[in-house]
CSV table of C-alpha atoms in Angstrom, one decimal:
chain,number,residue,atom,x,y,z
A,1,UNK,CA,36.7,245.3,96.0
A,2,UNK,CA,37.1,243.3,92.7
A,3,UNK,CA,35.8,245.9,90.8
A,4,UNK,CA,38.1,248.9,92.5
A,5,UNK,CA,41.1,246.5,91.6
A,6,UNK,CA,39.9,246.5,88.1
A,7,UNK,CA,39.2,250.0,87.8
A,8,UNK,CA,42.9,250.8,89.0
A,9,UNK,CA,44.0,248.2,86.7
A,10,UNK,CA,42.6,250.0,84.0
A,11,UNK,CA,43.9,253.2,84.8
A,12,UNK,CA,47.4,251.9,85.4
A,13,UNK,CA,47.5,250.1,81.7
A,14,UNK,CA,45.7,253.8,80.3
A,15,UNK,CA,48.5,256.0,82.2
A,16,UNK,CA,50.9,253.5,81.1
A,17,UNK,CA,49.9,253.4,77.6
A,18,UNK,CA,49.3,257.2,77.8
A,19,UNK,CA,52.5,257.9,79.1
A,20,UNK,CA,54.5,255.7,76.1
A,21,UNK,CA,52.6,257.6,73.6
A,22,UNK,CA,54.1,260.7,74.8
A,23,UNK,CA,57.7,259.1,75.0
A,24,UNK,CA,57.2,257.9,71.4
A,25,UNK,CA,55.8,261.7,70.5
A,26,UNK,CA,59.0,263.0,72.0
A,27,UNK,CA,61.6,260.8,70.2
A,28,UNK,CA,59.7,261.1,67.0
A,29,UNK,CA,59.8,265.1,67.3
A,30,UNK,CA,63.7,265.0,68.5
A,31,UNK,CA,64.2,262.7,65.3
A,32,UNK,CA,62.4,265.4,62.9
A,33,UNK,CA,64.5,268.0,64.8
A,34,UNK,CA,67.7,266.5,63.8
A,35,UNK,CA,66.8,265.2,60.6
A,36,UNK,CA,65.6,268.8,59.6
A,37,UNK,CA,69.0,270.1,61.0
A,38,UNK,CA,70.5,267.8,59.0
A,39,UNK,CA,69.2,268.3,55.8
A,40,UNK,CA,69.7,272.0,56.2
A,41,UNK,CA,73.2,271.4,56.7
A,42,UNK,CA,73.6,269.3,53.5
A,43,UNK,CA,71.9,272.1,52.1
A,44,UNK,CA,74.2,274.5,53.2
A,45,UNK,CA,77.4,272.6,52.4
A,46,UNK,CA,76.9,270.5,49.1
A,47,UNK,CA,74.2,271.7,47.0
A,48,UNK,CA,75.4,275.3,46.9
A,49,UNK,CA,79.0,273.9,46.1
A,50,UNK,CA,77.1,271.3,43.8
A,51,UNK,CA,75.2,274.3,42.2
A,52,UNK,CA,78.3,276.9,41.9
A,53,UNK,CA,80.3,274.1,40.0
A,54,UNK,CA,77.1,274.0,37.4
A,55,UNK,CA,76.6,277.3,37.0
A,56,UNK,CA,81.1,277.6,36.7
A,57,UNK,CA,80.8,274.8,34.0
A,58,UNK,CA,77.4,276.7,32.0
A,59,UNK,CA,79.7,280.3,32.1
A,60,UNK,CA,83.0,278.7,30.7
A,61,UNK,CA,80.6,277.1,28.0
A,62,UNK,CA,79.3,280.4,27.4
A,63,UNK,CA,82.4,282.4,26.8
A,64,UNK,CA,84.0,279.2,24.7
A,65,UNK,CA,81.2,279.7,22.8
A,66,UNK,CA,81.3,283.1,22.2
A,67,UNK,CA,84.9,283.3,21.6
A,68,UNK,CA,84.3,280.8,18.9
A,69,UNK,CA,81.6,282.6,17.1
A,70,UNK,CA,84.3,286.0,17.6
A,71,UNK,CA,86.9,284.1,15.7
A,72,UNK,CA,85.0,282.2,13.0
A,73,UNK,CA,83.4,285.8,11.9
A,74,UNK,CA,84.8,287.6,9.3
A,75,UNK,CA,86.0,291.3,10.4
A,76,UNK,CA,84.2,293.6,8.7
A,77,UNK,CA,86.4,295.8,6.8
A,78,UNK,CA,86.2,299.6,6.6
A,79,UNK,CA,85.4,301.4,3.4
A,80,UNK,CA,88.6,304.3,3.2
A,81,UNK,CA,87.8,307.2,1.3
């Protein structure tokens, strides 16, 4: 009788441990899913705007440099004959 009670208690403890592990696994999976969704949302909203701003600044700098080069270069004179 005592052996069967010990076996039943052991089985209940193992069932409880396994159930708790399943619960933790589901919670971790849900948290990972939410984290990935958040990262995607942040990447779509903020990173692109940041890259666009950086690209625009680079284009503006290049345009300014080209304009300065054009204004600083002497114009070639055509030979009139």
